[in-house]
PDB file of C-alpha atoms in Angstrom:
ATOM      1  CA  MET A 670     -34.639 -30.980  22.177  1.00 60.00           C
ATOM      2  CA  SER A 671     -34.026 -27.952  20.560  1.00 85.00           C
ATOM      3  CA  GLU A 672     -31.452 -24.845  21.544  1.00 92.00           C
ATOM      4  CA  GLN A 673     -32.410 -23.212  24.677  1.00 95.00           C
ATOM      5  CA  TRP A 674     -30.890 -20.694  27.171  1.00 97.00           C
ATOM      6  CA  TYR A 675     -29.050 -22.039  30.268  1.00 96.00           C
ATOM      7  CA  VAL A 676     -27.047 -20.001  32.949  1.00 96.00           C
ATOM      8  CA  LEU A 677     -23.443 -21.008  33.370  1.00 96.00           C
ATOM      9  CA  ASN A 678     -21.590 -20.543  36.684  1.00 96.00           C
ATOM     10  CA  ILE A 679     -18.494 -18.991  36.245  1.00 96.00           C
ATOM     11  CA  LYS A 680     -15.206 -18.534  38.529  1.00 96.00           C
ATOM     12  CA  PRO A 681     -14.473 -15.397  40.059  1.00 94.00           C
ATOM     13  CA  HIS A 682     -13.081 -13.012  37.304  1.00 92.00           C
ATOM     14  CA  LYS A 683     -13.420 -15.223  34.614  1.00 95.00           C
ATOM     15  CA  GLU A 684     -16.161 -13.884  32.786  1.00 95.00           C
ATOM     16  CA  ARG A 685     -14.508 -12.543  29.921  1.00 94.00           C
ATOM     17  CA  THR A 686     -11.897 -15.297  29.328  1.00 96.00           C
ATOM     18  CA  VAL A 687     -14.593 -17.912  29.293  1.00 96.00           C
ATOM     19  CA  TYR A 688     -16.547 -15.990  27.171  1.00 97.00           C
ATOM     20  CA  ASN A 689     -14.333 -15.214  24.560  1.00 96.00           C
ATOM     21  CA  LEU A 690     -13.458 -18.929  24.803  1.00 96.00           C
ATOM     22  CA  LEU A 691     -16.937 -20.055  24.548  1.00 95.00           C
ATOM     23  CA  ARG A 692     -17.488 -17.371  21.891  1.00 96.00           C
ATOM     24  CA  SER A 693     -13.994 -18.832  19.882  1.00 96.00           C
ATOM     25  CA  ARG A 694     -15.859 -22.271  20.067  1.00 93.00           C
ATOM     26  CA  ASN A 695     -18.720 -20.904  18.113  1.00 93.00           C
ATOM     27  CA  PHE A 696     -21.154 -20.935  21.281  1.00 94.00           C
ATOM     28  CA  ASP A 697     -24.183 -18.775  21.181  1.00 95.00           C
ATOM     29  CA  VAL A 698     -23.215 -16.906  24.534  1.00 97.00           C
ATOM     30  CA  TYR A 699     -24.865 -13.855  26.435  1.00 97.00           C
ATOM     31  CA  PHE A 700     -22.661 -11.891  28.923  1.00 97.00           C
ATOM     32  CA  PRO A 701     -24.671  -8.992  30.181  1.00 96.00           C
ATOM     33  CA  ARG A 702     -22.511  -5.939  30.707  1.00 93.00           C
ATOM     34  CA  TYR A 703     -22.619  -2.399  32.002  1.00 86.00           C
ATOM     35  CA  ARG A 704     -20.333   0.797  31.967  1.00 80.00           C
ATOM     36  CA  VAL A 705     -19.304   2.276  34.757  1.00 77.00           C
ATOM     37  CA  ASP A 706     -16.975   5.179  35.698  1.00 70.00           C
ATOM     38  CA  PRO A 707     -14.789   3.878  38.433  1.00 71.00           C
ATOM     39  CA  VAL A 708     -12.813   5.886  40.818  1.00 70.00           C
ATOM     40  CA  ASN A 709      -9.674   4.387  40.010  1.00 79.00           C
ATOM     41  CA  PRO A 710      -8.939   5.441  36.383  1.00 79.00           C
ATOM     42  CA  ARG A 711      -7.177   2.026  35.746  1.00 84.00           C
ATOM     43  CA  ALA A 712      -9.839   0.082  37.024  1.00 82.00           C
ATOM     44  CA  SER A 713     -12.154  -1.727  33.945  1.00 83.00           C
ATOM     45  CA  LYS A 714     -15.128   0.323  32.961  1.00 82.00           C
ATOM     46  CA  ILE A 715     -17.206  -2.293  32.111  1.00 88.00           C
ATOM     47  CA  ARG A 716     -18.567  -4.831  34.807  1.00 89.00           C
ATOM     48  CA  PRO A 717     -20.745  -7.890  34.657  1.00 94.00           C
ATOM     49  CA  TYR A 718     -24.135  -7.587  35.465  1.00 93.00           C
ATOM     50  CA  PHE A 719     -24.283 -10.675  37.273  1.00 95.00           C
ATOM     51  CA  PRO A 720     -20.688 -11.465  38.130  1.00 95.00           C
ATOM     52  CA  GLY A 721     -20.118 -15.258  38.212  1.00 96.00           C
ATOM     53  CA  TYR A 722     -22.870 -15.870  35.701  1.00 97.00           C
ATOM     54  CA  MET A 723     -23.619 -15.834  31.994  1.00 97.00           C
ATOM     55  CA  PHE A 724     -26.242 -17.472  29.484  1.00 97.00           C
ATOM     56  CA  VAL A 725     -25.435 -19.872  26.745  1.00 96.00           C
ATOM     57  CA  ASN A 726     -27.811 -20.997  24.067  1.00 96.00           C
ATOM     58  CA  ILE A 727     -27.252 -24.363  23.342  1.00 94.00           C
ATOM     59  CA  ASP A 728     -28.962 -27.897  22.663  1.00 93.00           C
ATOM     60  CA  LEU A 729     -27.964 -30.039  25.384  1.00 90.00           C
ATOM     61  CA  ASP A 730     -29.065 -33.206  23.895  1.00 88.00           C
ATOM     62  CA  ASP A 731     -26.408 -32.456  20.901  1.00 88.00           C
ATOM     63  CA  GLU A 732     -23.565 -30.991  22.784  1.00 85.00           C
ATOM     64  CA  GLY A 733     -23.927 -32.652  26.009  1.00 83.00           C
ATOM     65  CA  ASP A 734     -23.010 -30.127  28.930  1.00 80.00           C
ATOM     66  CA  ASN A 735     -19.780 -31.664  29.339  1.00 82.00           C
ATOM     67  CA  ALA A 736     -18.963 -29.135  26.491  1.00 80.00           C
ATOM     68  CA  LEU A 737     -19.726 -26.655  29.273  1.00 88.00           C
ATOM     69  CA  ARG A 738     -18.427 -28.347  32.619  1.00 84.00           C
ATOM     70  CA  TRP A 739     -15.193 -28.943  31.476  1.00 86.00           C
ATOM     71  CA  THR A 740     -14.353 -25.560  29.581  1.00 91.00           C
ATOM     72  CA  PRO A 741     -11.602 -23.353  31.911  1.00 94.00           C
ATOM     73  CA  GLY A 742     -13.067 -20.939  34.265  1.00 95.00           C
ATOM     74  CA  THR A 743     -16.543 -22.594  34.622  1.00 95.00           C
ATOM     75  CA  ARG A 744     -18.154 -24.604  37.638  1.00 94.00           C
ATOM     76  CA  GLY A 745     -20.903 -25.733  34.803  1.00 92.00           C
ATOM     77  CA  LEU A 746     -24.405 -25.144  34.368  1.00 95.00           C
ATOM     78  CA  VAL A 747     -26.656 -24.005  37.281  1.00 95.00           C
ATOM     79  CA  ARG A 748     -28.984 -26.826  38.364  1.00 94.00           C
ATOM     80  CA  PHE A 749     -32.056 -27.348  39.996  1.00 93.00           C
ATOM     81  CA  GLY A 750     -31.666 -30.517  41.356  1.00 92.00           C
ATOM     82  CA  ASN A 751     -30.384 -32.901  38.505  1.00 90.00           C
ATOM     83  CA  GLU A 752     -31.988 -30.495  35.974  1.00 92.00           C
ATOM     84  CA  PRO A 753     -30.251 -27.601  34.176  1.00 94.00           C
ATOM     85  CA  ALA A 754     -32.095 -24.169  35.152  1.00 92.00           C
ATOM     86  CA  MET A 755     -33.314 -23.229  31.504  1.00 95.00           C
ATOM     87  CA  VAL A 756     -33.888 -19.214  31.240  1.00 96.00           C
ATOM     88  CA  PRO A 757     -37.224 -18.280  28.669  1.00 96.00           C
ATOM     89  CA  ASP A 758     -36.369 -16.378  25.568  1.00 95.00           C
ATOM     90  CA  HIS A 759     -38.112 -13.380  26.674  1.00 96.00           C
ATOM     91  CA  LEU A 760     -36.384 -12.995  29.565  1.00 96.00           C
ATOM     92  CA  ILE A 761     -32.902 -12.912  27.719  1.00 96.00           C
ATOM     93  CA  HIS A 762     -34.947 -10.350  25.572  1.00 96.00           C
ATOM     94  CA  GLU A 763     -36.189  -8.221  28.344  1.00 95.00           C
ATOM     95  CA  LEU A 764     -32.598  -8.365  29.951  1.00 95.00           C
ATOM     96  CA  LYS A 765     -30.872  -6.901  26.826  1.00 95.00           C
ATOM     97  CA  LYS A 766     -33.543  -4.454  26.264  1.00 94.00           C
ATOM     98  CA  ARG A 767     -33.067  -2.920  30.033  1.00 90.00           C
ATOM     99  CA  LEU A 768     -29.182  -2.963  29.415  1.00 91.00           C
ATOM    100  CA  SER A 769     -29.585  -0.852  26.249  1.00 89.00           C
ATOM    101  CA  LEU A 770     -31.996   1.573  28.074  1.00 84.00           C
ATOM    102  CA  MET A 771     -29.312   1.898  30.995  1.00 80.00           C
ATOM    103  CA  GLU A 772     -26.633   2.576  28.187  1.00 83.00           C
ATOM    104  CA  THR A 773     -28.692   5.279  26.717  1.00 77.00           C
ATOM    105  CA  MET A 774     -29.211   6.747  30.117  1.00 71.00           C
ATOM    106  CA  LYS A 775     -25.684   6.684  30.592  1.00 71.00           C
ATOM    107  CA  GLU A 776     -24.683   8.381  27.325  1.00 70.00           C
ATOM    108  CA  ARG A 777     -27.310  11.253  28.162  1.00 65.00           C
ATOM    109  CA  GLN A 778     -25.513  11.694  31.550  1.00 64.00           C
ATOM    110  CA  ASN A 779     -22.446  12.521  30.216  1.00 66.00           C
ATOM    111  CA  ARG A 780     -23.767  14.777  27.066  1.00 77.00           C
ATOM    112  CA  LEU A 781     -24.858  17.181  29.558  1.00 83.00           C
ATOM    113  CA  GLU A 782     -22.663  20.109  30.406  1.00 85.00           C
ATOM    114  CA  ARG A 783     -22.813  23.055  32.626  1.00 89.00           C
ATOM    115  CA  GLY A 784     -25.144  25.668  31.339  1.00 89.00           C
ATOM    116  CA  ASP A 785     -27.151  23.286  29.047  1.00 89.00           C
ATOM    117  CA  ARG A 786     -31.051  23.858  28.989  1.00 89.00           C
ATOM    118  CA  VAL A 787     -32.811  20.930  30.321  1.00 90.00           C
ATOM    119  CA  ARG A 788     -36.264  19.933  30.565  1.00 89.00           C
ATOM    120  CA  ILE A 789     -37.652  17.882  33.442  1.00 90.00           C
ATOM    121  CA  VAL A 790     -39.558  15.085  32.092  1.00 88.00           C
ATOM    122  CA  ASN A 791     -40.703  12.891  35.542  1.00 86.00           C
ATOM    123  CA  GLY A 792     -41.612  13.973  39.152  1.00 87.00           C
ATOM    124  CA  PRO A 793     -43.462  16.829  40.648  1.00 89.00           C
ATOM    125  CA  PHE A 794     -41.416  19.410  38.375  1.00 89.00           C
ATOM    126  CA  ALA A 795     -41.984  17.599  35.100  1.00 89.00           C
ATOM    127  CA  GLY A 796     -43.021  19.844  32.484  1.00 90.00           C
ATOM    128  CA  TYR A 797     -40.193  22.649  33.763  1.00 90.00           C
ATOM    129  CA  GLU A 798     -37.435  23.752  31.924  1.00 90.00           C
ATOM    130  CA  ALA A 799     -34.313  24.366  33.965  1.00 91.00           C
ATOM    131  CA  ILE A 800     -30.349  24.766  33.433  1.00 91.00           C
ATOM    132  CA  PHE A 801     -28.027  21.617  34.037  1.00 90.00           C
ATOM    133  CA  ASP A 802     -25.488  22.737  37.037  1.00 91.00           C
ATOM    134  CA  THR A 803     -23.386  19.779  38.201  1.00 87.00           C
ATOM    135  CA  ARG A 804     -23.438  15.993  38.514  1.00 83.00           C
ATOM    136  CA  LEU A 805     -23.508  14.974  42.063  1.00 83.00           C
ATOM    137  CA  SER A 806     -21.855  11.945  44.232  1.00 76.00           C
ATOM    138  CA  GLY A 807     -24.027   9.243  43.940  1.00 67.00           C
ATOM    139  CA  LYS A 808     -25.815   7.042  41.265  1.00 66.00           C
ATOM    140  CA  ASP A 809     -26.897   9.121  38.408  1.00 72.00           C
ATOM    141  CA  ARG A 810     -27.725  12.480  40.717  1.00 82.00           C
ATOM    142  CA  VAL A 811     -27.580  15.622  39.124  1.00 86.00           C
ATOM    143  CA  GLN A 812     -27.929  19.499  40.034  1.00 89.00           C
ATOM    144  CA  VAL A 813     -30.119  22.049  38.113  1.00 91.00           C
ATOM    145  CA  LEU A 814     -31.217  25.449  38.510  1.00 91.00           C
ATOM    146  CA  LEU A 815     -35.250  26.075  38.455  1.00 90.00           C
ATOM    147  CA  ALA A 816     -36.390  29.559  38.787  1.00 80.00           C
ATOM    148  CA  PHE A 817     -39.996  29.774  39.840  1.00 73.00           C
ATOM    149  CA  LEU A 818     -41.921  32.854  38.608  1.00 68.00           C
ATOM    150  CA  HIS A 819     -38.849  35.458  38.145  1.00 70.00           C
ATOM    151  CA  SER A 820     -37.498  34.544  41.532  1.00 74.00           C
ATOM    152  CA  ARG A 821     -33.798  33.660  41.778  1.00 83.00           C
ATOM    153  CA  PRO A 822     -32.912  30.205  40.372  1.00 85.00           C
ATOM    154  CA  GLN A 823     -33.465  27.396  43.001  1.00 87.00           C
ATOM    155  CA  ARG A 824     -30.884  24.290  42.922  1.00 90.00           C
ATOM    156  CA  LEU A 825     -32.866  21.317  42.466  1.00 90.00           C
ATOM    157  CA  ASN A 826     -31.117  17.817  42.950  1.00 90.00           C
ATOM    158  CA  LEU A 827     -32.670  15.362  40.537  1.00 89.00           C
ATOM    159  CA  SER A 828     -31.905  11.652  38.735  1.00 85.00           C
ATOM    160  CA  VAL A 829     -30.448  12.776  35.378  1.00 82.00           C
ATOM    161  CA  ASN A 830     -33.362   9.999  33.680  1.00 79.00           C
ATOM    162  CA  ASP A 831     -35.640  12.629  34.878  1.00 84.00           C
ATOM    163  CA  LEU A 832     -33.869  14.933  32.578  1.00 85.00           C
ATOM    164  CA  GLU A 833     -33.922  15.526  28.631  1.00 83.00           C
ATOM    165  CA  LYS A 834     -31.425  18.099  26.992  1.00 84.00           C
ATOM    166  CA  ILE A 835     -33.228  20.718  25.109  1.00 85.00           C
ATOM    167  CA  SER A 836     -31.536  21.580  21.495  1.00 76.00           C
TER     168      SER A 836
END
């Protein structure tokens, strides 16, 4: 057998510790995380995408799963019956791509400031230009000012993902 991705079950809130420990032992580990803006400024700004799980690329015939089972903070490999759950390479690549896209959208949201000109790129108002007004509570919601045919600007609530900044 050759190296394959497996799912490793981690004890609560031990993901970073296990990740650092496995990396120090030269394991190929993928720990999907994403950035958040917590209400409490002292709370972590990085959260696990799958709390309690991470992925390890390993040749179980060479290493054996005891190397992972007895690592502090782990519960061992996720199994279906007696077989460890394997994850196809394409799924790992797709997950990395999706998380990268999420990060790009988050950066785009953080770059918008009141008064910036934006273009609406999705939805029924796609193609219209507007003025960025403010961020709203709720996930990635914003308010823009949109003027129709020389009327007073109307407030419109959208997802930040539906906007692109006009330079």
